Coordinates of C-alpha atoms in Angstrom, one line a residue:
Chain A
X290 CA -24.7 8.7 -12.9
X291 CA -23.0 12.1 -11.3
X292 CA -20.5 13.0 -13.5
X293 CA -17.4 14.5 -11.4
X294 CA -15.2 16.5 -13.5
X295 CA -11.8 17.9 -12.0
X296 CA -9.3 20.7 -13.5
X297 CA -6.5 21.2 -13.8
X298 CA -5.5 17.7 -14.9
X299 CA -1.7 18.4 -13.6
X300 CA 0.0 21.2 -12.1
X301 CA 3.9 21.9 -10.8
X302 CA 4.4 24.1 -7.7
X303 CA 7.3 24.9 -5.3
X304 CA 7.5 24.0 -1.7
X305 CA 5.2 26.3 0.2
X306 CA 3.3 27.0 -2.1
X307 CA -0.4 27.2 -1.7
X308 CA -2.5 24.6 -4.3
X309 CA -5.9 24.4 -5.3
X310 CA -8.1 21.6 -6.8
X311 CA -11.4 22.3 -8.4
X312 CA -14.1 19.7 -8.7
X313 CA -17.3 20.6 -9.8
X314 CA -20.6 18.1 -9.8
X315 CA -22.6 17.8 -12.9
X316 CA -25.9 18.3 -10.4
X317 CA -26.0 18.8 -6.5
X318 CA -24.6 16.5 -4.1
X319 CA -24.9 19.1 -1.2
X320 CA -21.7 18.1 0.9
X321 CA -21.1 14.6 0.0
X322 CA -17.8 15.1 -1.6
X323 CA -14.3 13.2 -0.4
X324 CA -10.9 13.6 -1.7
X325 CA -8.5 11.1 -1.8
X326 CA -4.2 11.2 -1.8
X327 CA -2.6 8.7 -3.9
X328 CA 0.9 8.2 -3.9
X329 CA 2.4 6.6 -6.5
X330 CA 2.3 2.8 -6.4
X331 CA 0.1 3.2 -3.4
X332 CA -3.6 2.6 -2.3
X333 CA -5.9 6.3 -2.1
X334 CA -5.8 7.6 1.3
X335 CA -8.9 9.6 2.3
X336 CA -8.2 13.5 3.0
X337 CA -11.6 15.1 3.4
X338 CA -14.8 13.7 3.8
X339 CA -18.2 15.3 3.7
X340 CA -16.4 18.7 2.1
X341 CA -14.6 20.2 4.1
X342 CA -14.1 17.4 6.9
X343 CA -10.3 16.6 7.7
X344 CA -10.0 12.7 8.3
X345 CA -8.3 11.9 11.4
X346 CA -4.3 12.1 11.1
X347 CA -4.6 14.2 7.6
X348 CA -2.2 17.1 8.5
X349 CA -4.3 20.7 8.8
X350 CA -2.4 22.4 5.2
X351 CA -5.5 20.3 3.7
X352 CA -8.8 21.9 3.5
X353 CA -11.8 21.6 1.4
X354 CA -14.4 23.8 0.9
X355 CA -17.7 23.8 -1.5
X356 CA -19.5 26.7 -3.8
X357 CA -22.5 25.1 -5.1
X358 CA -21.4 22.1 -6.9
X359 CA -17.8 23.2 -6.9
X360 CA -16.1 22.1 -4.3
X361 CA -12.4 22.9 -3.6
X362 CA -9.1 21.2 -2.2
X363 CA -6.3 23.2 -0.9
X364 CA -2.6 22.6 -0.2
X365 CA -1.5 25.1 2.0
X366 CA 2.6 25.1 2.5
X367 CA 3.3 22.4 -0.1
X368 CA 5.3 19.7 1.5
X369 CA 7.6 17.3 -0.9
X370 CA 5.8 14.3 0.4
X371 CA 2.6 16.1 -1.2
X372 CA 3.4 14.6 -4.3
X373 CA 0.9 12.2 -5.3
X374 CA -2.7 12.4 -7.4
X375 CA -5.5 13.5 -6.1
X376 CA -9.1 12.6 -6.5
X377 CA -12.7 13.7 -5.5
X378 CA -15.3 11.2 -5.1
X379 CA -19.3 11.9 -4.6
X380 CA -20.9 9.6 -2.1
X381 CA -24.5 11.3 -3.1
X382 CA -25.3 8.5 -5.2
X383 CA -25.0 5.3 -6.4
X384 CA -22.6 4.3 -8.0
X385 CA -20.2 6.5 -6.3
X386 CA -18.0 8.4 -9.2
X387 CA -14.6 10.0 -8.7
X388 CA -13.0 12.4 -10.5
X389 CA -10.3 12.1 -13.1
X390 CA -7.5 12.8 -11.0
X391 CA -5.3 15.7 -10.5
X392 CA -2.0 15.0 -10.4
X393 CA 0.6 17.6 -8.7
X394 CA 4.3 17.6 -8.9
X395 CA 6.8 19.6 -6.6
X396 CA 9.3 21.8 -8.8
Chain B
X15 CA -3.5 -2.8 13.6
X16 CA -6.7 -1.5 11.3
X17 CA -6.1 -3.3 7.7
X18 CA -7.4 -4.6 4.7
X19 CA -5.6 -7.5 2.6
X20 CA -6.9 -8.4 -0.9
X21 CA -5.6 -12.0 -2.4
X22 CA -6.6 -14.2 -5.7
X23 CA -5.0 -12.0 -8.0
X24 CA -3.0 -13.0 -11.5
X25 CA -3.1 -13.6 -14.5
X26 CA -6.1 -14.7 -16.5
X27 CA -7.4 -15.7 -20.0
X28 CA -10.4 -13.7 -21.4
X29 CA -13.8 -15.1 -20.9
X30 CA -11.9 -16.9 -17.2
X31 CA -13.0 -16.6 -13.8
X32 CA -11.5 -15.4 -10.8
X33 CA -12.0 -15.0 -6.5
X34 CA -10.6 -12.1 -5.3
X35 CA -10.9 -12.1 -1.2
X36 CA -10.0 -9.2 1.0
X37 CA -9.2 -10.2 4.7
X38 CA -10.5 -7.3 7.6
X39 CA -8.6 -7.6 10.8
X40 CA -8.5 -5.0 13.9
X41 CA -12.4 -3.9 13.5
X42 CA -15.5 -5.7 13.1
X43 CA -16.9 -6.2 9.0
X44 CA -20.0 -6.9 9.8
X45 CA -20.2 -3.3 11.1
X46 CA -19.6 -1.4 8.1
X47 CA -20.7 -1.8 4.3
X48 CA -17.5 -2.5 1.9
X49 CA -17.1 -1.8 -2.0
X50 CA -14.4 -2.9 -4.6
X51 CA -12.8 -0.1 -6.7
X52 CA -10.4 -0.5 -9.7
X53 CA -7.5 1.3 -11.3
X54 CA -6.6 0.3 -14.7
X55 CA -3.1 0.8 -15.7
X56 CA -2.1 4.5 -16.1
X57 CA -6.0 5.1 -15.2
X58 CA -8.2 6.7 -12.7
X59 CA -10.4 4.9 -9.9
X60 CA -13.9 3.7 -10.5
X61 CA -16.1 1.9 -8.5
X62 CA -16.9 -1.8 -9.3
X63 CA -19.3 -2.6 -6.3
X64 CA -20.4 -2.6 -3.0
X65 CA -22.4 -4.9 -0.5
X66 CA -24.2 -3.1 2.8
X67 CA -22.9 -4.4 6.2
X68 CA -25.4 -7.3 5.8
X69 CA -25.1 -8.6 3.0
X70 CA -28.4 -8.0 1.7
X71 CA -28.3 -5.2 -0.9
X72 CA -25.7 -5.3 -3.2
X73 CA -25.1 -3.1 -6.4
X74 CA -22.5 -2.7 -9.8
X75 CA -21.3 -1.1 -12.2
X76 CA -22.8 -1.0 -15.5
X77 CA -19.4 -2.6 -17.2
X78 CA -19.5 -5.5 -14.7
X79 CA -23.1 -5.9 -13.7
X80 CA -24.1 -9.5 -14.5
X81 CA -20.2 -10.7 -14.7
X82 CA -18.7 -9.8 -11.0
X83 CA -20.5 -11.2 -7.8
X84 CA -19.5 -9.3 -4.5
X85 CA -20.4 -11.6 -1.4
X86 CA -19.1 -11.1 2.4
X87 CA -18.8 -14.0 5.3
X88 CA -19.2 -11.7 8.6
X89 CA -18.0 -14.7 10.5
X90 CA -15.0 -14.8 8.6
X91 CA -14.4 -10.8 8.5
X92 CA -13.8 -11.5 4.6
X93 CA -15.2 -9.9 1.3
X94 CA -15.1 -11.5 -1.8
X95 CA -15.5 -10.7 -4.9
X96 CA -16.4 -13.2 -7.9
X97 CA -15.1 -12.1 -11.3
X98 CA -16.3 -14.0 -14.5
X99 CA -16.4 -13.1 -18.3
X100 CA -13.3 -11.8 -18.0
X101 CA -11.9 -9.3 -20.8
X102 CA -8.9 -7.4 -21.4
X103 CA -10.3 -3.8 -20.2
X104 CA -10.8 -6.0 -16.6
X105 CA -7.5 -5.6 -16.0
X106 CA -6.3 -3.6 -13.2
X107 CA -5.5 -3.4 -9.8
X108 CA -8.4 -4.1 -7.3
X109 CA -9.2 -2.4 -4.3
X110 CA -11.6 -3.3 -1.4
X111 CA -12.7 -0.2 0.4
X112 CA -14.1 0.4 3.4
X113 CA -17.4 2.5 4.3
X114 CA -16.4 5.3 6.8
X115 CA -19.6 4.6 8.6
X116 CA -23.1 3.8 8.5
X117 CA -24.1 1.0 6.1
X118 CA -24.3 3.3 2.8
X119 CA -23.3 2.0 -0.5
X120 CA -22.2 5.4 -1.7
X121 CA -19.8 6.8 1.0
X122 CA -16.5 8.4 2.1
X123 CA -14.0 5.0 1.8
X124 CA -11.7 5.6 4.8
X125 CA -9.9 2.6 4.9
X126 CA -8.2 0.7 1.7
X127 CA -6.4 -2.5 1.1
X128 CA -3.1 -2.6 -0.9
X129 CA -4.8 -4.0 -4.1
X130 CA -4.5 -7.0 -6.3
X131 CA -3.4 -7.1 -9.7
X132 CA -5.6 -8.9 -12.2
X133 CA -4.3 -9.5 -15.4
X134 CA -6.3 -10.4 -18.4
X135 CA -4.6 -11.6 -21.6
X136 CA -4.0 -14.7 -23.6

C-alpha cells in the first residue's frame, strides 16, 4: 500500500495568515493526490483533486501544488470557518490511503 | 439536491452482523463507482471498500477483507454494505463516498454522506 505521511500533525495560526500542509508519498503517484476539509462532527469535504485542482465552490485561498512526491496545501488569508482537519488522500492505487490528518486551529 | 444518506447503524455485539445502506438521490449511481470509508473515534479516515459503477469488481481492505460485503442495486440508486464478524476496533462512523468520475476504485471522493455510527461492544 502507498503510505501517505502528513506533517505537521497540528498547527495554530491567526486570521490571515497564510498555512501550509505537507504531504509526502512513500513512492510516486504523479498527480493523483486530493485533500479533504473536515469540520468537526462533519463528513470530509473535498478541496483539491488531482493536485492542484480546486473542486467546484472550494473558495480560491486554497491551493495545492506537488514537488515530486510532496505535495502541498495552502491556506492563503485564514478565515475562522477554516478551522477543521485536513487530509490528503492518493487515488494512484488501490486501496486508496489518506493521510493522518492535520489539524489547524485559528488563534 | 445532490446527496448521500447512510442508514442501519447502532449498536452491535462482537462477532454480529450488520446492513449498512446508503440512499443516492439527485444524480444517477449507476454512473459512478462508490466506496465506504471509516473514522474511528478520535481517528483518521481509511478506506473500507469500493464497488465500480457496475457492480462487477469490487475490492477491501485487508482488516475487513472476507468480513464486509459491499453490493449496489442501480435500480434502487442504493449501496450497501454487509458487515459481519464484527469486533470492537469495527467501530466507527461509516461513510459512503462517491467517485468524482469515471468508474475507478481509487479516486478523488467528491460527494459524502453524513455517516452512520456503528457501535461494537457487549
Amino acid at each position: 500500500d502507498f503510505q501517505m505521511t502528513q506533517s505537521p500533525s497540528s498547527l495554530s495560526a491567526s486570521v490571515g495568515d497564510r498555512v501550509t500542509i505537507t504531504c509526502r508519498a512513500s513512492q510516486s503517484i504523479r498527480d493523483y493526490l486530493n485533500w479533504y476539509q473536515q469540520k468537526p462532527g462533519k463528513a470530509p469535504k473535498l478541496l483539491i483533486y488531482a493536485a492542484s485542482s480546486l473542486q467546484s465552490g472550494v473558495p480560491s485561498r486554497f491551493s495545492g501544488s506537488r514537488s515530486g512526491t510532496d505535495f502541498t496545501l495552502t491556506i492563503n488569508n485564514l478565515q475562522p470557518e477554516d478551522l477543521a482537519t485536513y487530509y490528503c488522500q492518493q487515488s494512484f492505487s488501490t486501496p486508496p490511503t489518506f493521510g493522518q490528518g492535520t489539524k489547524v486551529e485559528i488563534k | 439536491e445532490v446527496q448521500l444518506l447512510e442508514s442501519g447503524g447502532g449498536l452491535a455485539q462482537p462477532g454480529g452482523s450488520l446492513r449498512l445502506s446508503c440512499a443516492a438521490s439527485g444524480f444517477t449511481l449507476r454512473m459512478y463507482a462508490m466506496s465506504w470509508v471509516r473514522q474511528a473515534p478520535g481517528k483518521g479516515l481509511e478506506w473500507v471498500s469500493g464497488i465500480s459503477a457496475s457492480g462487477g469488481t469490487t475490492d477491501y481492505a485487508d482488516s475487513v477483507k472476507g468480513r464486509f460485503i459491499i453490493s449496489r442495486d442501480n435500480s434502487k440508486n442504493t449501496l450497501f454494505l454487509q458487515i459481519n464478524s464484527l469486533g470492537v476496533d469495527d467501530t466507527a462512523v461509516y461513510y459512503c463516498a462517491k467517485a468524482i468520475s469515471g468508474d475507478y476504485l481509487s479516486a478523488a471522493f467528491d460527494l459524502w454522506g453524513q455517516g452512520t455510527t456503528v457501535t461494537v461492544s457487549s
